[in-house]
GROMACS .gro file of C-alpha atoms in nm:
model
  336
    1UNK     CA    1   3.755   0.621   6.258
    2UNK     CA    2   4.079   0.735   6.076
    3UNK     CA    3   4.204   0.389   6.038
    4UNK     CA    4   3.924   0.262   5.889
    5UNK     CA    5   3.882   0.518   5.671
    6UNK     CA    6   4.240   0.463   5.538
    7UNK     CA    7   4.181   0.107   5.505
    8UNK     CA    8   3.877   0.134   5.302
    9UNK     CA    9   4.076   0.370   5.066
   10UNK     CA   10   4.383   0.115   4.999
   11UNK     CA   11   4.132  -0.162   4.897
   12UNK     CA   12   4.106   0.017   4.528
   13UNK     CA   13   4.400   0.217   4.351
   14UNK     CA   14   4.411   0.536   4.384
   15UNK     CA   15   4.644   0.822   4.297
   16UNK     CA   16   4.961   0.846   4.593
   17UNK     CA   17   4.888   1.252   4.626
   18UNK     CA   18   4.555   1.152   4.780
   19UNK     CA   19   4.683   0.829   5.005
   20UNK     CA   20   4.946   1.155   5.108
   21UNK     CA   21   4.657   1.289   5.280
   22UNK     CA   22   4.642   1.046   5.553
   23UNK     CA   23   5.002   1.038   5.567
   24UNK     CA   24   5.052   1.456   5.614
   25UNK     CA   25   4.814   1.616   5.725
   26UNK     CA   26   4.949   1.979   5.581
   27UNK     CA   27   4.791   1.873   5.222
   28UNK     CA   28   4.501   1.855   5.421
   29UNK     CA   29   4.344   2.097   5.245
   30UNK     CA   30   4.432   2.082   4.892
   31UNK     CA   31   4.354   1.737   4.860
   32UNK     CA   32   3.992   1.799   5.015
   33UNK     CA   33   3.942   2.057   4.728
   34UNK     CA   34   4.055   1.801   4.448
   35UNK     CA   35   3.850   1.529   4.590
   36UNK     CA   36   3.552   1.775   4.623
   37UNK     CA   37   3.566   1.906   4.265
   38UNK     CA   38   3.597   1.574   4.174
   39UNK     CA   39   3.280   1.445   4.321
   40UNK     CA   40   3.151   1.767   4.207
   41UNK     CA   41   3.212   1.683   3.860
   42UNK     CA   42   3.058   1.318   3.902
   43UNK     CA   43   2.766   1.448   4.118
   44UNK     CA   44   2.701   1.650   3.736
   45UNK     CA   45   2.743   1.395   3.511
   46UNK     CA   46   2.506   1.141   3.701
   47UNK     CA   47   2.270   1.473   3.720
   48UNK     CA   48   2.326   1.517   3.326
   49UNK     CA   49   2.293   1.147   3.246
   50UNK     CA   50   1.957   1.097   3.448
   51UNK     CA   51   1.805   1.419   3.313
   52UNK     CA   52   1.859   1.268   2.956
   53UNK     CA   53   1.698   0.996   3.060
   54UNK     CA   54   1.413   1.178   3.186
   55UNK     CA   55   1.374   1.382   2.923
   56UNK     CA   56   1.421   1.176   2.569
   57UNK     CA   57   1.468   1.358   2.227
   58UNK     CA   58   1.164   1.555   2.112
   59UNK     CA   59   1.013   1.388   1.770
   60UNK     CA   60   1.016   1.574   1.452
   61UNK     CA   61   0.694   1.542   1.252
   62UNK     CA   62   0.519   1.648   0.942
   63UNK     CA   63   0.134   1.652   0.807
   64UNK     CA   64   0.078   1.517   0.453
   65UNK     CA   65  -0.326   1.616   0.335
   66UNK     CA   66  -0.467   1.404   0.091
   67UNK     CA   67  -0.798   1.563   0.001
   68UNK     CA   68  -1.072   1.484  -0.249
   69UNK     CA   69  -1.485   1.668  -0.264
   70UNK     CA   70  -1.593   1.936  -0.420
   71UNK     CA   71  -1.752   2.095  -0.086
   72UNK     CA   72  -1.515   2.175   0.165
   73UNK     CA   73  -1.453   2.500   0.266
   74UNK     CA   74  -1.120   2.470   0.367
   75UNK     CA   75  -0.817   2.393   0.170
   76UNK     CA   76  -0.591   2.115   0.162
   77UNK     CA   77  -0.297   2.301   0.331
   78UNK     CA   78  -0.538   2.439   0.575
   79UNK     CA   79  -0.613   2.104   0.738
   80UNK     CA   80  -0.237   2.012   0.747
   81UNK     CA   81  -0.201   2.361   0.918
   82UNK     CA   82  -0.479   2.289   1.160
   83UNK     CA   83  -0.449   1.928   1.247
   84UNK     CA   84  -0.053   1.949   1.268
   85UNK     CA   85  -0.071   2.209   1.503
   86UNK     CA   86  -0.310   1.958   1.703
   87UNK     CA   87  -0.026   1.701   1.714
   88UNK     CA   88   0.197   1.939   1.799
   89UNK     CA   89   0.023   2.069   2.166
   90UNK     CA   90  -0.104   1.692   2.207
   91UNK     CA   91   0.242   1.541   2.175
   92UNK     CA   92   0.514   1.804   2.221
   93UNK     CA   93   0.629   1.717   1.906
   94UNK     CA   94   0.861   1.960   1.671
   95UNK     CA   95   0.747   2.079   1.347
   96UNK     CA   96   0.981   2.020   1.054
   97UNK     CA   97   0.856   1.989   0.678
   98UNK     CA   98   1.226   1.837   0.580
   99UNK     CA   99   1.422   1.582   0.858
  100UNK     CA  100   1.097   1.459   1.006
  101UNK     CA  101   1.091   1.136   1.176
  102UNK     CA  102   0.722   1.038   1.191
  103UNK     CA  103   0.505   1.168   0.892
  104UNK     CA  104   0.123   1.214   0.944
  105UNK     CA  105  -0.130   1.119   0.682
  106UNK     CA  106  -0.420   1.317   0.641
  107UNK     CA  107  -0.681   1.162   0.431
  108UNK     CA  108  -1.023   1.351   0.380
  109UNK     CA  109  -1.286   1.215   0.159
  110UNK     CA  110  -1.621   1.419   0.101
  111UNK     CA  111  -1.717   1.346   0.475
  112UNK     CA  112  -1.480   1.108   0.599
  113UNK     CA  113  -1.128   1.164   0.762
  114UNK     CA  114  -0.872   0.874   0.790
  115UNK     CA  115  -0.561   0.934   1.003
  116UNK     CA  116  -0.243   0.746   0.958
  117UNK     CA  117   0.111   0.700   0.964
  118UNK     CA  118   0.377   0.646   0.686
  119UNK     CA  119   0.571   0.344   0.720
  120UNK     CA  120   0.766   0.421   0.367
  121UNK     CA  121   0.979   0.690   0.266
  122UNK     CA  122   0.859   0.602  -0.063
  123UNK     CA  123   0.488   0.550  -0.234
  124UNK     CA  124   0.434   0.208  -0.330
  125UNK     CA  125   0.232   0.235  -0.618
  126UNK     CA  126   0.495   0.187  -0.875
  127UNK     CA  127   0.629  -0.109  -0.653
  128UNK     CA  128   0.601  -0.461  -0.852
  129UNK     CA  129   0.590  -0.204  -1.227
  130UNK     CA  130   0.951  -0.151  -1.415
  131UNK     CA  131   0.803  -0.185  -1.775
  132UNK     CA  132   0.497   0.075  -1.795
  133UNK     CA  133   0.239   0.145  -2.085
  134UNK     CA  134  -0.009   0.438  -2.205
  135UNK     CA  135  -0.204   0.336  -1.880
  136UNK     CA  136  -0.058   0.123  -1.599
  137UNK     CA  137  -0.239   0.133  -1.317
  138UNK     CA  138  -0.148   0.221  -0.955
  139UNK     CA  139  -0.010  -0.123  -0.762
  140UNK     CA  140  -0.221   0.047  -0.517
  141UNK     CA  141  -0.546   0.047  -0.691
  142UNK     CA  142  -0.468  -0.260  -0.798
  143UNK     CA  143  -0.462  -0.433  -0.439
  144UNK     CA  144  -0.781  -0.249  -0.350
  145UNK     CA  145  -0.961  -0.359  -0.639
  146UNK     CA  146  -0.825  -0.727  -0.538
  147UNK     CA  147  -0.887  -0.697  -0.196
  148UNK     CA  148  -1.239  -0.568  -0.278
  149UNK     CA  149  -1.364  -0.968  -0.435
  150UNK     CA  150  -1.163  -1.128  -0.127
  151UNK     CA  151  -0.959  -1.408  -0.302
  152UNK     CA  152  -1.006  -1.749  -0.160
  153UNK     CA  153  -0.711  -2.017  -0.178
  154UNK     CA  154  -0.736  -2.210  -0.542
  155UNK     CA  155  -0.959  -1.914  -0.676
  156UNK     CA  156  -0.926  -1.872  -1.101
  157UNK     CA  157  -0.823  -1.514  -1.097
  158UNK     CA  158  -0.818  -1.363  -1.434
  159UNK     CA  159  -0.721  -0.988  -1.535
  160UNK     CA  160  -0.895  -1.005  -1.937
  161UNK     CA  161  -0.755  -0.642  -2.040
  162UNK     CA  162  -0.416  -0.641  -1.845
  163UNK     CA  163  -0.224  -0.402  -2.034
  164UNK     CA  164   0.084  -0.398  -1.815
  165UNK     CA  165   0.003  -0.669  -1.566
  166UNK     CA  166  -0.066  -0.456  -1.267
  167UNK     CA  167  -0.367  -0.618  -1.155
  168UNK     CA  168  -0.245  -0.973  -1.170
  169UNK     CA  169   0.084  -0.893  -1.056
  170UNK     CA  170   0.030  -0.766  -0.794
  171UNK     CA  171  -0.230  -1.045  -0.735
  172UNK     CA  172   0.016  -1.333  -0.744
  173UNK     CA  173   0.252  -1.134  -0.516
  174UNK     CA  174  -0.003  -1.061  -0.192
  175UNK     CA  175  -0.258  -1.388  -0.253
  176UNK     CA  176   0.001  -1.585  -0.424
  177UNK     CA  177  -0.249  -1.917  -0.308
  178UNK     CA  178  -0.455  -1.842  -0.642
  179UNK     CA  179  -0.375  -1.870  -0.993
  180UNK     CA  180  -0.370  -1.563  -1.205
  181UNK     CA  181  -0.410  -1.527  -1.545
  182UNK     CA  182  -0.305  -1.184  -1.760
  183UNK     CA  183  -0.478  -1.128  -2.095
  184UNK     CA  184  -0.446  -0.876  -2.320
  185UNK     CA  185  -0.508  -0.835  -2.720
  186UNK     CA  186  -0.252  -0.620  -2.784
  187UNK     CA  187   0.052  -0.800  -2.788
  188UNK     CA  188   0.326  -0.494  -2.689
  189UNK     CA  189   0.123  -0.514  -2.354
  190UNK     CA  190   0.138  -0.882  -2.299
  191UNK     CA  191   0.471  -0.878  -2.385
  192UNK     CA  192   0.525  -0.576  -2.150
  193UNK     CA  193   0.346  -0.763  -1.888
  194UNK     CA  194   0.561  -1.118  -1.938
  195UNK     CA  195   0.864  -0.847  -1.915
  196UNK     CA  196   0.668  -0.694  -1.571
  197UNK     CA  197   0.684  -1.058  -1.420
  198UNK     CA  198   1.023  -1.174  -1.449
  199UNK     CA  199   1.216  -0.867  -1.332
  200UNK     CA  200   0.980  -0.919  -1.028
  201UNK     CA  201   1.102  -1.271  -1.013
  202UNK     CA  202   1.480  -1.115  -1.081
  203UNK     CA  203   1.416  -0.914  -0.764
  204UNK     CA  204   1.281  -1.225  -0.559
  205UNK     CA  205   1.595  -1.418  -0.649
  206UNK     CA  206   1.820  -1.124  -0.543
  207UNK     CA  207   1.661  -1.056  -0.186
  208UNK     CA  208   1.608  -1.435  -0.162
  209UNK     CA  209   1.954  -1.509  -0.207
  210UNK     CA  210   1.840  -1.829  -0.442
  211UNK     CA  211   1.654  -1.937  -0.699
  212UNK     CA  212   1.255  -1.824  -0.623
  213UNK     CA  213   0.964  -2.098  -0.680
  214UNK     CA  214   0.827  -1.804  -0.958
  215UNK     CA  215   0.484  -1.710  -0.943
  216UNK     CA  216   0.136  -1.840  -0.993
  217UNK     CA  217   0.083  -1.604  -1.316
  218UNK     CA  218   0.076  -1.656  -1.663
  219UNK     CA  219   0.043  -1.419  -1.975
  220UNK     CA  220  -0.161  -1.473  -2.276
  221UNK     CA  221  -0.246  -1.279  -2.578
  222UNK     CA  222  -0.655  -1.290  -2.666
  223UNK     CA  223  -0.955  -1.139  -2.765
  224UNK     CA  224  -1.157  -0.984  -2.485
  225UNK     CA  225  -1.475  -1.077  -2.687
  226UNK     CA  226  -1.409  -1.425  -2.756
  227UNK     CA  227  -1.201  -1.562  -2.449
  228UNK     CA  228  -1.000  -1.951  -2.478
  229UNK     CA  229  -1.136  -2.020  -2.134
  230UNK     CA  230  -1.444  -2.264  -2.040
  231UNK     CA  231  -1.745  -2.146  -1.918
  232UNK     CA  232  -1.790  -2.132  -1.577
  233UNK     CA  233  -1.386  -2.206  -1.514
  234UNK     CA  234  -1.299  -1.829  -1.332
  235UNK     CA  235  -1.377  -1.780  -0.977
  236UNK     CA  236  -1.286  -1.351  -1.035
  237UNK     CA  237  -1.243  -1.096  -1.289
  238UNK     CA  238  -1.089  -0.804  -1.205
  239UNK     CA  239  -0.973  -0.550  -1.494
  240UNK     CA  240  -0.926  -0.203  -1.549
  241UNK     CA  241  -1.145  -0.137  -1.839
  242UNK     CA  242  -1.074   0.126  -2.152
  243UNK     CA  243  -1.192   0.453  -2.042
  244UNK     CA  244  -1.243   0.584  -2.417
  245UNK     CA  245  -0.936   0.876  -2.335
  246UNK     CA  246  -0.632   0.714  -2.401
  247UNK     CA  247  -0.735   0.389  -2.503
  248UNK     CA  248  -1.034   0.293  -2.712
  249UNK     CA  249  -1.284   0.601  -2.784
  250UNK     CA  250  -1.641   0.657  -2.569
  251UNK     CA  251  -1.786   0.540  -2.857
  252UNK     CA  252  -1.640   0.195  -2.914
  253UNK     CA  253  -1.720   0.172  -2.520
  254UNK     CA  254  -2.100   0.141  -2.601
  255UNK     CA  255  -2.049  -0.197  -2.797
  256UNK     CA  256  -1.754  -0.323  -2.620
  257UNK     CA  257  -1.867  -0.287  -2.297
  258UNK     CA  258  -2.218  -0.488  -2.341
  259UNK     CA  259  -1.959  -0.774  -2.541
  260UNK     CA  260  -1.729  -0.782  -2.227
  261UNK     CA  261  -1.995  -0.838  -1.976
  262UNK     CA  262  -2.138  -1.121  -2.164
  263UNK     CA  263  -1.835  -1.243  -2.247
  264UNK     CA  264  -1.743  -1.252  -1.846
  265UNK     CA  265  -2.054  -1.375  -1.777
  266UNK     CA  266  -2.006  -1.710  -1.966
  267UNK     CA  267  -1.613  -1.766  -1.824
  268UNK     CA  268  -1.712  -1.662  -1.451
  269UNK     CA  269  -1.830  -1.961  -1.195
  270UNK     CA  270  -2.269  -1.870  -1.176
  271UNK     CA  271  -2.379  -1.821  -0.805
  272UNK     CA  272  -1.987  -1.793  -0.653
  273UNK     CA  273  -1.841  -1.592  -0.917
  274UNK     CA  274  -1.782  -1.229  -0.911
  275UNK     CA  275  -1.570  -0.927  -1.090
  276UNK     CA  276  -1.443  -0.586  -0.968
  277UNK     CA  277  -1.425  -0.377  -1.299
  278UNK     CA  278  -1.265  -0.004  -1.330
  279UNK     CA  279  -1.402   0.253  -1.551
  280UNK     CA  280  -1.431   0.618  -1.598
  281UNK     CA  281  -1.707   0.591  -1.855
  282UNK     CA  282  -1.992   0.577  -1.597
  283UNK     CA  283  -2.279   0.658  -1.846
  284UNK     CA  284  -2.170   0.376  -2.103
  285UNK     CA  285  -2.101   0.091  -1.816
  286UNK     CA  286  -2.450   0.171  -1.641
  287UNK     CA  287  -2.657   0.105  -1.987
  288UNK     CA  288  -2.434  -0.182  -2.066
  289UNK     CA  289  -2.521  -0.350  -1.713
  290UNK     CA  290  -2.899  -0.294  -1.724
  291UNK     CA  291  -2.915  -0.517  -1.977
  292UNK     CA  292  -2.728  -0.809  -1.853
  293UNK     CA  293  -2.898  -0.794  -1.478
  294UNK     CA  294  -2.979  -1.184  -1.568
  295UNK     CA  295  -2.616  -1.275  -1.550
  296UNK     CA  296  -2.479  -0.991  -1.303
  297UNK     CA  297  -2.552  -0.810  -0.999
  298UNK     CA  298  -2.422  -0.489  -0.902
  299UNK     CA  299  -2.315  -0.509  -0.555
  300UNK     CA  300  -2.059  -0.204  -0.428
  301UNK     CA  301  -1.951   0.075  -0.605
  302UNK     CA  302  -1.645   0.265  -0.433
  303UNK     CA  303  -1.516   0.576  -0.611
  304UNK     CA  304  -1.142   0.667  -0.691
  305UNK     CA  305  -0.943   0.961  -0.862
  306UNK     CA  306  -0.752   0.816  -1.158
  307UNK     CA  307  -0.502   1.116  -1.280
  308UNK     CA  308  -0.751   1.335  -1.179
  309UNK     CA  309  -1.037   1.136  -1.354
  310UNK     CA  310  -1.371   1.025  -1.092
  311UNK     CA  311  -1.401   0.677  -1.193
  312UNK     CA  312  -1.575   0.429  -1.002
  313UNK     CA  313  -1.466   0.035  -0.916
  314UNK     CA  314  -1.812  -0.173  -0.972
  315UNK     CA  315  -1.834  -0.503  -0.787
  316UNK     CA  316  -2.038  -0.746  -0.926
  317UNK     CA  317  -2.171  -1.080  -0.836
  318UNK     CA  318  -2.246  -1.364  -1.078
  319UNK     CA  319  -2.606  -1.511  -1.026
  320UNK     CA  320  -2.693  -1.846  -1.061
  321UNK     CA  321  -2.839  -1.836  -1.393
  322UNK     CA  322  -2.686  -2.040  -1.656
  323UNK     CA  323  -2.496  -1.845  -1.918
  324UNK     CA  324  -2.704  -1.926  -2.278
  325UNK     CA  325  -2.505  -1.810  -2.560
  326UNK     CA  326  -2.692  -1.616  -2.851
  327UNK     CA  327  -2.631  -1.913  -3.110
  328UNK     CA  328  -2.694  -2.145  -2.882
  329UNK     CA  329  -3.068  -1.987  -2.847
  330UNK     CA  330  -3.084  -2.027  -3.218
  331UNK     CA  331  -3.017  -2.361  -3.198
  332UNK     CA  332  -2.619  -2.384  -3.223
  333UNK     CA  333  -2.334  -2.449  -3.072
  334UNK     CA  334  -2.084  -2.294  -2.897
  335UNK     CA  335  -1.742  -2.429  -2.921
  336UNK     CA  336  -1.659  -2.401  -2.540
   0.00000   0.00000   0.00000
């Protein structure tokens, strides 16, 4: 019906050239064009609008290959090649080595493959370090070699060749329920490692917005060999050791590494104690152990590229043997 169609029509505002239409009937046609093009042009836009719904933007992606053993007969780039070309038919994801969204992580060790995703723009293994030394270590090795002895709330954790502070930095950051100790005997690397601890606290007070509680960390210059700590006080010792390159010589190693295990021995709690120690000098470490397999226990041995260096992490566990210092079998006394 006319009327009601007319009636409908004056319930909203519309333009008077179309309400004419009812009115004279001669602009019966030119007003049926406009109104058809314009439902035309909405009919597209809903039609536009729905198939951008239906089909969202296409993700750009890249492959990063991380890749370490000697017997692989492909290359690095090759497995980026091959696997990102995978992700791309599996996903319908876009190729782009620059503006990527998602990046891919290709890890391939000797036999094993771990896939993963970037959540950083940026590595984090410089993350907690703004004063650095002949040989800081990776944050990241750092929290592996942590995570490795699995810190228990109130464990003693003690780092007795700090040089930076990496190790118990980054200690007190992620188990900050422990108390960590950084030792050194050089005192430009204690003092390096004080300077380490309060720009991190600097940073804390910034993103904070207030003052920060600080951390459960102290610095403290010693001697490796002779340690101001009592015996059986550590729960863990974890320390990147002198590899004889940079630091030390291979063969200092072969009498400081037999002093440093006994020396650990006597500080670290017997039966519950254990250590997670770093070094490139396989050889020397492996004599110095055999001979202290009264007091220590090897118990994992994972293996890591250090600047291009295969070093190994030992973990060790303290038995429950007593710790008997050499004077003390000759009938003195030890001080601690």
């Amino acid at each position: 019906d006319e009327r009601d169609v007319k009636k409908a029509f004056t319930t909203i505002p519309l333009d008077s050239h179309i309400l004419d239409y009812y009115e004279n009937p001669a602009i019966k046609e030119e007003v049926s064009t406009l109104v058809g093009d314009d439902l035309a042009s909405c009919k597209d836009e809903t039609d536009e609008s729905s198939k951008e719904e239906t089909n969202p933007e296409v993700l750009k992606f890249r492959v990063t290959c991380n890749r370490a053993g000697e017997k692989h007969c492909f290359s690095s780039n090759e497995a980026a090649r091959d696997f990102g070309g995978a992700v791309q038919e599996y996903f319908k994801w876009k190729a782009d080595m620059t503006n990527f969204d998602v990046e891919v992580l290709l890890n391939i060790h000797d036999h094993e493959i771990v896939v993963g995703i970037a959540l950083t723009e940026e590595s984090l293994h410089r993350r907690n370090i703004t004063h650095f030394g002949p040989t800081t270590l990776r944050s990241t090795v750092a929290y592996g070699m942590l995570r490795l002895c699995a810190p228990q709330p109130t464990d003693i954790i003690v780092d007795p060749m700090c040089g930076t502070g990496a190790i118990p930095i980054e200690g007190a950051t992620e188990w900050s329920n422990c108390y960590h100790i950084a030792g050194d005997n050089n005192p430009l690397a204690v003092n390096r490692a004080a300077n380490n601890i309060s720009s991190l606290l600097s940073k804390s007070q910034i993103k904070e917005g207030r003052p920060s509680w600080g951390l459960p960390i102290d610095a403290v210059q010693w001697d490796i060999c002779n340690l101001p700590l009592r015996t059986g006080s550590v729960d863990i010792i974890v320390t990147d050791m002198p590899f004889g390159k940079r630091m030390g010589s291979k063969k200092r190693n072969w009498n400081l590494y037999p002093a440093c295990l006994r020396e650990m021995s006597r500080v670290c709690r017997p039966g519950t104690g254990r250590a997670v120690l770093l070094t490139q000098d396989k050889k020397c470490f492996t004599k110095a152990l055999s001979g202290m397999g009264h007091v220590w226990r090897k118990v994992h041995t994972v293996w890591v590229n250090i600047g291009g260096l295969h070093a190994a992490v030992y973990l060790l566990k303290r038995t429950p043997q007593a710790f008997v210092h050499p004077s003390e079998q000759d009938g003195e006394r030890t001080p601690w």
